[in-house]
mmCIF file of C-alpha atoms and ligand atoms in Angstrom:
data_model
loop_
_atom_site.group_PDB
_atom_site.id
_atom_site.type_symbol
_atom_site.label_atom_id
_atom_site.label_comp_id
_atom_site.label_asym_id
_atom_site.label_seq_id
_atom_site.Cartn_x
_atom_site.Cartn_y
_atom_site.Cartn_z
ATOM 1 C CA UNK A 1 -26.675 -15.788 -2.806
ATOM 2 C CA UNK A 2 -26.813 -12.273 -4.074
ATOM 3 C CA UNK A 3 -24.722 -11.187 -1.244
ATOM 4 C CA UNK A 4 -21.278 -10.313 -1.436
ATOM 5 C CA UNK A 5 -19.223 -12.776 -0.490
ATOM 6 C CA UNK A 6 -17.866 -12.456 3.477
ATOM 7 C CA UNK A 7 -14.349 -13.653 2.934
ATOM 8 C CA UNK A 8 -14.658 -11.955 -0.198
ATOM 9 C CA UNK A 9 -11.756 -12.982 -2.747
ATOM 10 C CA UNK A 10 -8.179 -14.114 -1.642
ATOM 11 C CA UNK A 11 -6.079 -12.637 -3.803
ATOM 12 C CA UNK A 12 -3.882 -9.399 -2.454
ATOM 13 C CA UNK A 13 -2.532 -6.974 -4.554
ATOM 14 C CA UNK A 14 -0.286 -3.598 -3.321
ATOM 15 C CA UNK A 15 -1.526 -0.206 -4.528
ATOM 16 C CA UNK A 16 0.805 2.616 -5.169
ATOM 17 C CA UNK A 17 0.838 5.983 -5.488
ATOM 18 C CA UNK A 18 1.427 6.709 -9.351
ATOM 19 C CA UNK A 19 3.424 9.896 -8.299
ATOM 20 C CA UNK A 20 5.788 8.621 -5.896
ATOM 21 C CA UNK A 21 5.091 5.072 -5.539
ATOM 22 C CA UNK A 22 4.014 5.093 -1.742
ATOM 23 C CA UNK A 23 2.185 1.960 -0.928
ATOM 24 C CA UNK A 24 -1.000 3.373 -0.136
ATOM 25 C CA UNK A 25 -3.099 0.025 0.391
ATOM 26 C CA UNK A 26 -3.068 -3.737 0.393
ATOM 27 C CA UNK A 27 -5.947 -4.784 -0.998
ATOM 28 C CA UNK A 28 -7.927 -7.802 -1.680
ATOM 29 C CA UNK A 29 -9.519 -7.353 -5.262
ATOM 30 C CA UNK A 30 -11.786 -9.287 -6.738
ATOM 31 C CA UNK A 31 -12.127 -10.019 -10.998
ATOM 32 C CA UNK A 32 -9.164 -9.046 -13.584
ATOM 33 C CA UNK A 33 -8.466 -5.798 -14.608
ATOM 34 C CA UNK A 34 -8.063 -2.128 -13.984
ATOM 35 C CA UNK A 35 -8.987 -1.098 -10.187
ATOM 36 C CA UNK A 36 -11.712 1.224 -10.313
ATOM 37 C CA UNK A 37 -12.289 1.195 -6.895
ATOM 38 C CA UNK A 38 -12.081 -0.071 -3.226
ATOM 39 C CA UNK A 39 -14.174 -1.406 -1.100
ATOM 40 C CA UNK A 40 -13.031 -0.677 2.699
ATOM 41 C CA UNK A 41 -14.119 -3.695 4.392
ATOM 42 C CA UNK A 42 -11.530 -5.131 1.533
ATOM 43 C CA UNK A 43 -8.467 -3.274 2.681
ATOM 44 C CA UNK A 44 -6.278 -5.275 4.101
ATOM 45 C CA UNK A 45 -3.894 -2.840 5.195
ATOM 46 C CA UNK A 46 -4.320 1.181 5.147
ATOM 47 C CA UNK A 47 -0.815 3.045 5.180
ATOM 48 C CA UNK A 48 -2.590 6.291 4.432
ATOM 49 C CA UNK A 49 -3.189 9.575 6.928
ATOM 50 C CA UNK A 50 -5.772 11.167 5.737
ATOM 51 C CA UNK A 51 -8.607 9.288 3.674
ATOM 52 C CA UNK A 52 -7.938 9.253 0.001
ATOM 53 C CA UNK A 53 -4.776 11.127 0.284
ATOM 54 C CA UNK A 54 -0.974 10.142 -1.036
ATOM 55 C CA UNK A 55 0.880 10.470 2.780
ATOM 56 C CA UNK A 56 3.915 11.350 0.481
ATOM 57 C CA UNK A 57 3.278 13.727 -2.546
ATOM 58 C CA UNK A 58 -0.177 15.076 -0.647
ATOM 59 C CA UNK A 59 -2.230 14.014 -4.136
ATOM 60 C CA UNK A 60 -6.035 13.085 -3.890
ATOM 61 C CA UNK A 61 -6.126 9.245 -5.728
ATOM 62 C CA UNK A 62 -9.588 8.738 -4.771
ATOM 63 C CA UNK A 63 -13.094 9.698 -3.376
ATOM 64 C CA UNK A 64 -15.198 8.490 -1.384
ATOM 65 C CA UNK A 65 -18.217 6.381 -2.672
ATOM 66 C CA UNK A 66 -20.776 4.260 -1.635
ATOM 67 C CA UNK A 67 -21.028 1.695 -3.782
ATOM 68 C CA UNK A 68 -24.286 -0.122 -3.837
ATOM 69 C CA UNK A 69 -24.620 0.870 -0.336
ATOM 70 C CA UNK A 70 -21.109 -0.360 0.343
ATOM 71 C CA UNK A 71 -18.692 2.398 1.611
ATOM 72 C CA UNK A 72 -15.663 2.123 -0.722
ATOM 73 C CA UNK A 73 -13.176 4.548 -2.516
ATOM 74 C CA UNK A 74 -13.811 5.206 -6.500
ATOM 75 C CA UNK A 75 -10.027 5.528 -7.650
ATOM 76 C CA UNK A 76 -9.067 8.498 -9.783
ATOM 77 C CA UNK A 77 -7.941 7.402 -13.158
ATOM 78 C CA UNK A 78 -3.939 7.635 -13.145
ATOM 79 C CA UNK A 79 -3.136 8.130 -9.484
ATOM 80 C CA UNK A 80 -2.799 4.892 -8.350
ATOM 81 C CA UNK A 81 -0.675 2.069 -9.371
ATOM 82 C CA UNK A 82 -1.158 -1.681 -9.065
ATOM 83 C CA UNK A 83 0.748 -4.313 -8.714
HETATM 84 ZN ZN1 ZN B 101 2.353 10.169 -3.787
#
């Protein structure tokens, strides 16, 4: 039961560059509040180039983590936008 959950949670939310607004990911996030950061296997759909990297305005939004041995991306505060 400690596992994360497979199907992991259902709701999909858009992330934006905070820059430009370039989608950068769909995303299924679990809990309420800020995003802090991303788990891969939860990306839904990547519309990035390079890894962590606004395709648009070239900023770095994130870094790569692993998160209790999960690989994900740890979001840098203000690049990204949610919605
Ligand atoms: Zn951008």
């Amino acid at each position: 039961m400690a596992k994360p959950n497979k199907k992991g949670p259902s709701k999909t939310v858009e992330i934006f560059c905070a820059g430009c607004r370039t989608k950068l990911f769909k995303y299924r996030k679990g809990g309420k509040g800020a995003l802090i950061k991303c788990f891969k296997e939860r990306i839904v759909s990547d519309f990035t180039t390079d890894a962590c990297q606004c395709p648009n305005c070239q900023v770095i939004f994130a870094r790569e983590a692993l998160v209790r041995g999960t690989p994900a991306y740890k979001m840098i505060g203000g690049k990204v936008t949610m919605k």
